[in-house]
Amino acid sequence: MASRERAHSVTGAGAESSPGRALAPDRSNAVNNYEQVLVALRRVIRATDLHSKRLSKHAGLTGPQLLIMRTIRDLGEVTIGTIADKVSLSQATVTTILDRLEHRKLVYRVRSTKDKRKVHAHLTEAGAELLARAPNPLQEDFIKKFQSLDEWEQTMILAALQRVANMMDADDIDASPVLTVGSVLNDDGWKEKG
Amino acid sequence: MASRERAHSVTGAGAESSPGRALAPDRSNAVNNYEQVLVALRRVIRATDLHSKRLSKHAGLTGPQLLIMRTIRDLGEVTIGTIADKVSLSQATVTTILDRLEHRKLVYRVRSTKDKRKVHAHLTEAGAELLARAPNPLQEDFIKKFQSLDEWEQTMILAALQRVANMMDADDIDASPVLTVGSVLNDDGWKEKG
DNA sequence: ATTTACAGCACTAATGATTACAGGTCTTTA
DNA sequence: TAAAGACCTGTAATCATTAGTGCTGTAAAT
């Protein structure tokens, strides 16, 4: 109980409530806004999350593989260490994942001439194409709907998203104590290696 | 390749709504807007993606586990089959994952009384708490920044995100042929279990 | 200028855990 | 009886870590 009674007092968090268009701004007070923003954000994330999952299946790419390939695409030419840092994995893990990707000819490596310790990862044409063609099914519908909006609204959404992206970029996620797992499972529940 | 052309035509249509500071106005005409929206969207996704990654580590939850727990939280009381459908995994996989989660007392199962073939998954209090407390480190910074904005801007962002969420909710992701993997790896490249 | 010591970067090897799937089994429902 | 739903094998692949190796770059010492 109680886990379901959560504050869906607004914006029906229950995905399939089929709002369609309703969208009450609810400009009550500022305190309430951020919660709704987070809810909306979660919905957006979830949609793309599921999309990624499906993509993985169809393309034969696993989550980390996809994540790493996207990182390479976004950052251009990056060293293995930088990738590991960006995706929060160890160098060794990234290396083995890149091995598989390189074996499938989706990425290739080039040893740097300036600093021969470094290795730069690139997407092959096939890899870039895979990544480029993949998001299409999601994009196409999205674009169609997006372009049917008034221009002022497009501009508004764009500004809003950039704003949010900037906010999230800025904060230092790394330094977070986060949770104490121990409190949850002091029982025989799980493992006690750490 | 080169799917990332910029297609900068010209003729900035103005539309200057520059709210506060940074955020280069980038004179966006309607044609160019959606690309930037997608870019911004990707940045948002990426940020939360990394956050989830970190969260997984700290909380001892793997990606699929987290995804499934979120699904349960969002949909309330769901059958195993529904979960499998939502997250695009087989029933068997969901079953094993739920086994582990149940063993840690983060979820529990209840056999339906109406249709005794079905089993409903729920979050335990501990599981819900884990999920609820988890996003905090991200939220705190985010909330702080968000609440420092003008109210009109908060409302704007909220409306924009809801708009986007609705758009993505609507489209049917499932029916997507997507890619032909075979074209990428005709070589000895990978596996040929099929 | 050469040599030496130390740090940085990527790779390898070995290991444990998780994921994902294809079978088969059991119970319930129609 | 047949179908649906969930569960239980066993197997293959991937993920993720630690420890160790080799090569490169930099700086100090000779």
Coordinates of C-alpha atoms (C1' of nucleotides) in Angstrom, one line a residue:
Chain A
M1 CA 0.0 0.0 0.0
A2 CA 0.9 3.6 0.0
S3 CA 3.3 3.0 -2.8
R4 CA 0.6 3.5 -5.2
E5 CA -1.1 6.3 -3.5
R6 CA 1.7 8.6 -4.5
A7 CA 1.1 12.1 -5.3
H8 CA -0.4 11.8 -8.6
S9 CA -2.6 14.5 -7.5
V10 CA -1.6 16.3 -10.7
T11 CA -0.5 15.4 -14.2
G12 CA -1.5 11.8 -13.7
A13 CA 1.8 10.1 -13.5
G14 CA 0.2 6.9 -14.6
A15 CA 1.4 7.0 -18.2
E16 CA -1.7 5.6 -19.9
S17 CA -4.1 8.1 -18.6
S18 CA -4.3 9.2 -22.2
P19 CA -4.2 13.0 -21.7
G20 CA -3.8 13.7 -25.3
R21 CA -3.9 17.4 -25.0
A22 CA -5.2 18.5 -21.6
L23 CA -2.2 20.3 -20.2
A24 CA -3.3 22.5 -17.5
P25 CA -0.5 24.9 -16.7
D26 CA -1.5 24.9 -13.1
R27 CA 0.4 28.0 -12.3
S28 CA -0.5 27.8 -8.7
N29 CA 2.7 28.3 -6.8
A30 CA 6.3 27.8 -7.8
V31 CA 6.8 25.1 -5.2
N32 CA 4.6 22.7 -7.1
N33 CA 6.2 23.2 -10.4
Y34 CA 9.4 21.3 -10.0
E35 CA 7.6 18.2 -9.1
Q36 CA 5.6 18.2 -12.2
V37 CA 8.7 19.0 -14.2
L38 CA 10.4 15.9 -12.8
V39 CA 7.4 13.8 -13.6
A40 CA 7.3 15.1 -17.1
L41 CA 11.1 14.6 -17.4
R42 CA 10.7 11.0 -16.2
R43 CA 8.1 10.4 -18.8
V44 CA 10.4 11.7 -21.5
I45 CA 13.3 9.6 -20.2
R46 CA 11.2 6.6 -20.0
A47 CA 10.0 6.9 -23.6
T48 CA 13.4 7.1 -25.0
D49 CA 14.6 4.5 -22.6
L50 CA 12.2 2.0 -24.0
H51 CA 13.1 3.1 -27.4
S52 CA 16.8 2.4 -26.7
K53 CA 15.8 -1.0 -25.4
R54 CA 14.0 -1.8 -28.6
L55 CA 16.8 -0.4 -30.6
S56 CA 19.3 -2.6 -28.8
K57 CA 17.4 -5.7 -29.7
H58 CA 17.0 -4.9 -33.4
A59 CA 20.5 -3.7 -33.9
G60 CA 22.1 -6.3 -31.8
L61 CA 23.7 -3.7 -29.6
T62 CA 23.7 -3.9 -25.8
G63 CA 23.1 -0.9 -23.6
P64 CA 26.8 -0.2 -22.8
Q65 CA 27.7 -0.7 -26.4
L66 CA 25.1 1.8 -27.5
L67 CA 26.1 4.2 -24.8
I68 CA 29.8 4.1 -25.8
M69 CA 29.0 4.5 -29.5
R70 CA 26.9 7.5 -28.7
T71 CA 29.6 8.9 -26.6
I72 CA 32.1 8.5 -29.5
R73 CA 29.6 10.1 -31.9
D74 CA 29.0 13.1 -29.6
L75 CA 32.5 13.8 -28.6
G76 CA 34.1 13.1 -31.9
E77 CA 37.6 11.7 -31.5
V78 CA 38.1 10.5 -27.9
T79 CA 40.6 8.5 -26.1
I80 CA 39.6 5.3 -24.3
G81 CA 40.2 6.9 -21.0
T82 CA 37.9 9.8 -21.7
I83 CA 35.2 7.4 -22.8
A84 CA 35.6 5.4 -19.6
D85 CA 35.4 8.6 -17.6
K86 CA 32.3 9.8 -19.4
V87 CA 30.4 6.6 -19.1
S88 CA 31.7 5.7 -15.6
L89 CA 33.3 2.4 -16.5
S90 CA 36.8 1.2 -16.1
Q91 CA 39.2 1.4 -18.9
A92 CA 39.4 -2.4 -19.0
T93 CA 35.7 -2.6 -19.5
V94 CA 35.7 -0.1 -22.3
T95 CA 38.5 -1.9 -23.9
T96 CA 36.7 -5.2 -24.1
I97 CA 33.5 -3.5 -25.3
L98 CA 35.5 -1.7 -28.0
D99 CA 37.1 -5.0 -28.9
R100 CA 33.7 -6.4 -29.8
L101 CA 32.6 -3.3 -31.6
E102 CA 35.8 -3.1 -33.6
H103 CA 35.4 -6.8 -34.4
R104 CA 32.1 -6.0 -35.9
K105 CA 33.6 -3.1 -37.8
L106 CA 31.4 -0.5 -36.1
V107 CA 34.3 1.4 -34.6
Y108 CA 38.1 1.5 -35.3
R109 CA 41.0 2.7 -33.3
V110 CA 43.9 5.0 -34.2
R111 CA 47.0 5.4 -32.2
S112 CA 47.8 9.0 -31.6
T113 CA 50.9 10.3 -33.3
K114 CA 51.4 13.1 -30.9
D115 CA 51.2 11.0 -27.8
K116 CA 51.7 7.4 -28.7
R117 CA 50.3 6.1 -25.5
K118 CA 46.8 7.3 -26.5
V119 CA 44.4 5.6 -28.8
H120 CA 41.5 7.4 -30.4
A121 CA 38.3 5.7 -31.1
H122 CA 36.2 6.5 -34.2
L123 CA 32.9 5.3 -35.6
T124 CA 33.2 3.5 -38.9
E125 CA 30.8 4.5 -41.6
A126 CA 28.7 1.4 -40.8
G127 CA 28.7 2.4 -37.1
A128 CA 27.7 5.9 -37.8
E129 CA 25.0 4.7 -40.1
L130 CA 23.7 2.3 -37.6
L131 CA 23.5 5.1 -35.1
A132 CA 22.1 7.6 -37.5
R133 CA 19.4 5.4 -39.0
A134 CA 18.4 3.9 -35.7
P135 CA 16.7 6.9 -34.0
N136 CA 14.7 7.5 -37.1
P137 CA 11.5 5.7 -36.2
L138 CA 11.3 7.8 -33.1
Q139 CA 12.4 11.0 -34.7
E140 CA 10.1 10.8 -37.6
D141 CA 7.0 10.8 -35.7
F142 CA 8.4 13.3 -33.2
I143 CA 9.5 15.7 -35.9
K144 CA 6.2 15.5 -37.6
K145 CA 4.4 16.4 -34.5
F146 CA 6.9 19.0 -33.5
Q147 CA 6.7 20.8 -36.8
S148 CA 3.0 21.0 -36.6
L149 CA 3.3 23.3 -33.7
D150 CA 3.3 27.0 -33.9
E151 CA 6.7 28.5 -34.3
W152 CA 6.6 30.4 -31.1
E153 CA 5.9 27.1 -29.3
Q154 CA 8.8 25.4 -31.0
T155 CA 11.0 28.2 -29.9
M156 CA 9.7 27.9 -26.4
I157 CA 10.3 24.2 -26.2
L158 CA 13.7 24.6 -27.6
A159 CA 14.7 27.2 -25.1
A160 CA 13.2 25.2 -22.3
L161 CA 15.1 22.0 -23.2
Q162 CA 18.3 23.9 -23.6
R163 CA 17.8 25.4 -20.3
V164 CA 17.2 22.1 -18.6
A165 CA 20.2 20.5 -20.4
N166 CA 22.4 23.3 -19.2
M167 CA 21.2 22.9 -15.7
M168 CA 21.9 19.2 -15.7
D169 CA 25.2 19.6 -17.4
A170 CA 26.5 21.9 -14.7
D171 CA 26.0 19.8 -11.6
D172 CA 28.6 17.5 -10.4
I173 CA 26.9 14.2 -10.2
D174 CA 30.0 12.4 -9.1
A175 CA 30.2 13.7 -5.6
S176 CA 27.1 12.1 -4.2
P177 CA 26.9 9.9 -1.1
V178 CA 23.6 8.7 -2.3
L179 CA 22.3 5.7 -0.5
T180 CA 23.3 3.4 2.2
V181 CA 22.4 0.0 0.8
G182 CA 23.1 -1.6 4.1
S183 CA 20.1 -0.1 5.7
V184 CA 17.9 -1.8 3.2
L185 CA 19.2 -5.3 3.5
N186 CA 20.7 -6.1 6.8
D187 CA 18.9 -9.4 6.6
D188 CA 20.2 -12.4 4.9
G189 CA 18.8 -10.7 1.9
W190 CA 21.7 -10.4 -0.4
K191 CA 25.5 -10.2 -0.1
E192 CA 27.8 -8.6 2.3
K193 CA 31.0 -8.4 0.3
G194 CA 31.4 -4.7 0.4
Chain B
M1 CA 28.0 9.2 -43.0
A2 CA 27.5 12.8 -42.6
S3 CA 24.0 12.4 -41.3
R4 CA 24.8 15.3 -39.1
E5 CA 24.8 18.1 -41.6
R6 CA 23.9 21.4 -40.2
A7 CA 21.9 22.8 -43.1
H8 CA 22.4 26.3 -42.0
S9 CA 20.3 28.1 -44.4
V10 CA 20.2 31.7 -43.4
T11 CA 17.7 34.3 -42.6
G12 CA 17.4 34.1 -38.9
A13 CA 13.8 34.6 -38.1
G14 CA 14.7 36.3 -34.9
A15 CA 12.4 34.9 -32.4
E16 CA 14.6 36.2 -29.7
S17 CA 13.2 35.0 -26.4
S18 CA 16.5 34.9 -24.7
P19 CA 15.5 34.6 -21.1
G20 CA 18.5 35.3 -18.9
R21 CA 22.1 34.9 -19.9
A22 CA 24.1 32.3 -21.7
L23 CA 22.1 30.2 -24.1
A24 CA 23.2 31.6 -27.4
P25 CA 20.1 32.8 -29.2
D26 CA 21.2 30.9 -32.3
R27 CA 18.6 32.6 -34.5
S28 CA 16.5 29.5 -35.2
N29 CA 14.1 29.4 -38.0
A30 CA 11.4 26.8 -37.8
V31 CA 13.2 24.4 -40.1
N32 CA 16.2 24.2 -37.9
N33 CA 14.4 24.0 -34.6
Y34 CA 13.7 20.4 -34.4
E35 CA 17.3 19.4 -34.8
Q36 CA 18.3 21.5 -31.9
V37 CA 15.5 20.2 -29.9
L38 CA 16.8 16.7 -30.5
V39 CA 20.3 17.7 -29.6
A40 CA 19.1 19.3 -26.4
L41 CA 16.9 16.3 -25.7
R42 CA 19.9 14.0 -26.2
R43 CA 21.9 16.0 -23.7
V44 CA 19.1 15.7 -21.2
I45 CA 18.9 12.0 -21.7
R46 CA 22.6 11.6 -21.5
A47 CA 22.8 13.4 -18.2
T48 CA 20.1 11.3 -16.6
D49 CA 21.6 8.3 -18.2
L50 CA 24.9 8.8 -16.5
H51 CA 23.1 9.5 -13.4
S52 CA 21.3 6.3 -13.6
K53 CA 24.5 4.5 -14.2
R54 CA 26.0 6.0 -11.1
L55 CA 22.9 5.3 -9.2
S56 CA 23.1 1.6 -10.1
K57 CA 26.5 1.4 -8.8
H58 CA 25.8 3.0 -5.5
A59 CA 22.5 1.2 -4.9
G60 CA 23.7 -2.1 -6.1
L61 CA 21.0 -2.2 -8.8
T62 CA 21.7 -3.1 -12.4
G63 CA 20.1 -1.4 -15.3
P64 CA 17.3 -3.8 -16.0
Q65 CA 16.6 -4.1 -12.3
L66 CA 16.2 -0.4 -12.1
L67 CA 14.1 -0.3 -15.2
I68 CA 11.8 -3.0 -14.0
M69 CA 11.4 -1.4 -10.6
R70 CA 10.6 1.9 -12.2
T71 CA 8.1 0.2 -14.4
I72 CA 6.4 -1.3 -11.4
R73 CA 6.3 2.0 -9.7
D74 CA 4.9 3.8 -12.7
L75 CA 2.3 1.3 -13.6
G76 CA 1.3 0.3 -10.1
E77 CA 0.2 -3.3 -10.0
V78 CA 1.3 -5.2 -13.1
T79 CA 1.6 -8.7 -14.2
I80 CA 4.9 -10.2 -15.2
G81 CA 3.8 -10.4 -18.8
T82 CA 3.0 -6.8 -18.8
I83 CA 6.3 -5.9 -17.4
A84 CA 8.1 -8.0 -20.0
D85 CA 6.1 -6.3 -22.7
K86 CA 6.8 -2.8 -21.4
V87 CA 10.5 -3.3 -21.1
S88 CA 10.9 -5.5 -24.1
L89 CA 12.3 -8.5 -22.4
S90 CA 11.1 -12.1 -22.3
Q91 CA 9.0 -13.3 -19.5
A92 CA 11.7 -15.7 -18.4
T93 CA 14.2 -12.9 -18.1
V94 CA 11.8 -10.8 -16.1
T95 CA 11.1 -13.7 -13.9
T96 CA 14.7 -14.3 -13.0
I97 CA 15.3 -10.6 -12.4
L98 CA 12.3 -10.4 -10.2
D99 CA 13.6 -13.4 -8.3
R100 CA 16.7 -11.5 -7.4
L101 CA 14.7 -8.4 -6.5
E102 CA 12.3 -10.4 -4.4
H103 CA 15.1 -12.1 -2.7
R104 CA 16.4 -8.7 -1.6
K105 CA 12.9 -7.8 -0.5
L106 CA 12.6 -4.9 -2.8
V107 CA 9.6 -6.3 -4.6
Y108 CA 7.0 -9.0 -3.8
R109 CA 4.6 -11.0 -5.8
V110 CA 0.9 -11.6 -5.3
R111 CA -1.1 -14.1 -7.2
S112 CA -4.3 -12.7 -8.6
T113 CA -7.5 -13.9 -7.2
K114 CA -9.5 -13.2 -10.2
D115 CA -7.3 -15.0 -12.6
K116 CA -5.1 -17.3 -10.8
R117 CA -2.7 -17.7 -13.6
K118 CA -1.6 -14.2 -13.2
V119 CA 0.9 -12.8 -10.7
H120 CA 1.1 -9.2 -9.8
A121 CA 4.4 -7.5 -8.8
H122 CA 4.6 -4.8 -6.2
L123 CA 7.3 -2.7 -4.7
T124 CA 8.0 -3.3 -1.0
E125 CA 8.3 -0.3 1.2
A126 CA 12.1 -0.7 1.1
G127 CA 12.0 -0.9 -2.7
A128 CA 9.8 2.2 -3.0
E129 CA 12.0 4.0 -0.6
L130 CA 15.1 3.1 -2.5
L131 CA 13.6 4.4 -5.7
A132 CA 12.2 7.5 -4.0
R133 CA 15.4 8.4 -2.2
A134 CA 17.6 7.6 -5.1
P135 CA 16.9 10.5 -7.5
N136 CA 17.5 12.9 -4.7
P137 CA 21.2 13.8 -5.4
L138 CA 20.2 14.7 -8.9
Q139 CA 17.1 16.4 -7.8
E140 CA 18.5 18.6 -5.2
D141 CA 20.8 20.5 -7.4
F142 CA 18.3 20.5 -10.1
I143 CA 15.6 21.8 -7.9
K144 CA 17.8 24.5 -6.5
K145 CA 18.6 25.8 -9.9
F146 CA 15.1 25.4 -11.2
Q147 CA 13.6 27.3 -8.3
S148 CA 15.9 30.2 -8.9
L149 CA 14.3 30.8 -12.2
D150 CA 11.5 33.3 -12.7
E151 CA 8.1 31.7 -12.2
W152 CA 7.1 32.4 -15.8
E153 CA 10.0 30.5 -16.9
Q154 CA 9.3 27.6 -14.7
T155 CA 5.8 27.4 -16.1
M156 CA 7.2 27.6 -19.6
I157 CA 9.6 24.8 -19.0
L158 CA 6.9 22.7 -17.4
A159 CA 4.6 23.2 -20.3
A160 CA 7.3 22.4 -22.8
L161 CA 8.3 19.2 -21.1
Q162 CA 4.7 18.0 -20.8
R163 CA 4.3 18.8 -24.4
V164 CA 7.3 16.7 -25.4
A165 CA 6.3 13.9 -23.1
N166 CA 2.9 13.7 -24.6
M167 CA 4.3 13.7 -28.1
M168 CA 6.6 10.8 -27.3
D169 CA 3.9 8.9 -25.4
A170 CA 1.7 8.9 -28.3
D171 CA 3.8 7.3 -31.0
D172 CA 3.9 3.6 -31.4
I173 CA 7.5 2.6 -31.0
D174 CA 6.9 -1.0 -31.4
A175 CA 6.2 -1.2 -35.1
S176 CA 9.6 -0.4 -36.3
P177 CA 11.5 -2.6 -38.7
V178 CA 14.6 -0.5 -38.0
L179 CA 17.8 -2.1 -39.1
T180 CA 19.2 -5.1 -40.8
V181 CA 22.0 -6.3 -38.8
G182 CA 23.1 -8.8 -41.3
S183 CA 24.4 -6.1 -43.6
V184 CA 26.8 -5.0 -41.0
L185 CA 28.4 -8.3 -40.3
N186 CA 28.5 -10.8 -43.1
D187 CA 32.1 -11.5 -42.1
D188 CA 33.0 -14.0 -39.4
G189 CA 32.3 -11.0 -37.4
W190 CA 30.0 -12.2 -34.8
K191 CA 27.7 -15.0 -34.2
E192 CA 25.4 -17.0 -36.5
K193 CA 23.2 -18.8 -34.0
G194 CA 20.1 -18.1 -36.0
Chain C
dA1 C1' 73.5 14.6 -23.6
dT2 C1' 72.5 10.1 -21.6
dT3 C1' 70.6 7.4 -18.3
dT4 C1' 67.4 6.4 -14.8
dA5 C1' 63.1 6.6 -12.3
dC6 C1' 58.4 7.4 -12.2
dA7 C1' 53.8 8.3 -14.0
dG8 C1' 50.2 7.8 -17.7
dC9 C1' 47.7 5.1 -21.0
dA10 C1' 45.9 1.1 -23.1
dC11 C1' 45.8 -3.8 -23.2
dT12 C1' 45.6 -8.7 -21.4
dA13 C1' 44.2 -12.4 -18.3
dA14 C1' 41.3 -14.4 -14.9
dT15 C1' 37.1 -14.3 -12.4
dG16 C1' 32.3 -13.6 -10.7
dA17 C1' 27.9 -11.9 -11.7
dT18 C1' 24.1 -10.7 -14.7
dT19 C1' 21.5 -10.9 -18.7
dA20 C1' 18.9 -13.3 -22.4
dC21 C1' 17.1 -17.0 -24.7
dA22 C1' 15.2 -21.7 -25.9
dG23 C1' 13.4 -25.4 -24.3
dG24 C1' 10.1 -28.1 -21.0
dT25 C1' 6.7 -28.4 -16.9
dC26 C1' 2.8 -27.1 -14.1
dT27 C1' -1.5 -24.9 -13.0
dT28 C1' -5.5 -22.6 -14.4
dT29 C1' -8.9 -21.2 -17.8
dA30 C1' -12.1 -21.8 -21.7
Chain D
dT1 C1' -8.5 -31.2 -24.6
dA2 C1' -6.3 -27.0 -25.8
dA3 C1' -4.6 -22.6 -24.7
dA4 C1' -2.6 -19.1 -21.7
dG5 C1' 0.3 -17.7 -18.1
dA6 C1' 4.1 -18.1 -15.1
dC7 C1' 7.9 -20.8 -13.6
dC8 C1' 12.2 -23.7 -13.9
dT9 C1' 16.0 -25.7 -16.1
dG10 C1' 20.6 -25.3 -19.0
dT11 C1' 23.5 -22.6 -22.2
dA12 C1' 25.7 -18.7 -24.3
dA13 C1' 26.9 -14.0 -24.3
dT14 C1' 28.0 -9.8 -22.1
dC15 C1' 29.2 -7.0 -18.3
dA16 C1' 32.4 -5.4 -14.8
dT17 C1' 36.2 -5.7 -11.8
dT18 C1' 41.1 -6.5 -10.2
dA19 C1' 45.8 -7.4 -11.0
dG20 C1' 49.4 -7.4 -14.0
dT21 C1' 52.2 -6.3 -18.6
dG22 C1' 54.2 -3.3 -22.0
dC23 C1' 54.9 1.0 -24.1
dT24 C1' 55.4 6.0 -23.9
dG25 C1' 56.3 10.5 -22.0
dT26 C1' 58.4 13.5 -18.6
dA27 C1' 61.6 14.9 -15.4
dA28 C1' 65.4 14.3 -12.5
dA29 C1' 70.2 12.7 -11.9
dT30 C1' 74.5 11.6 -13.7

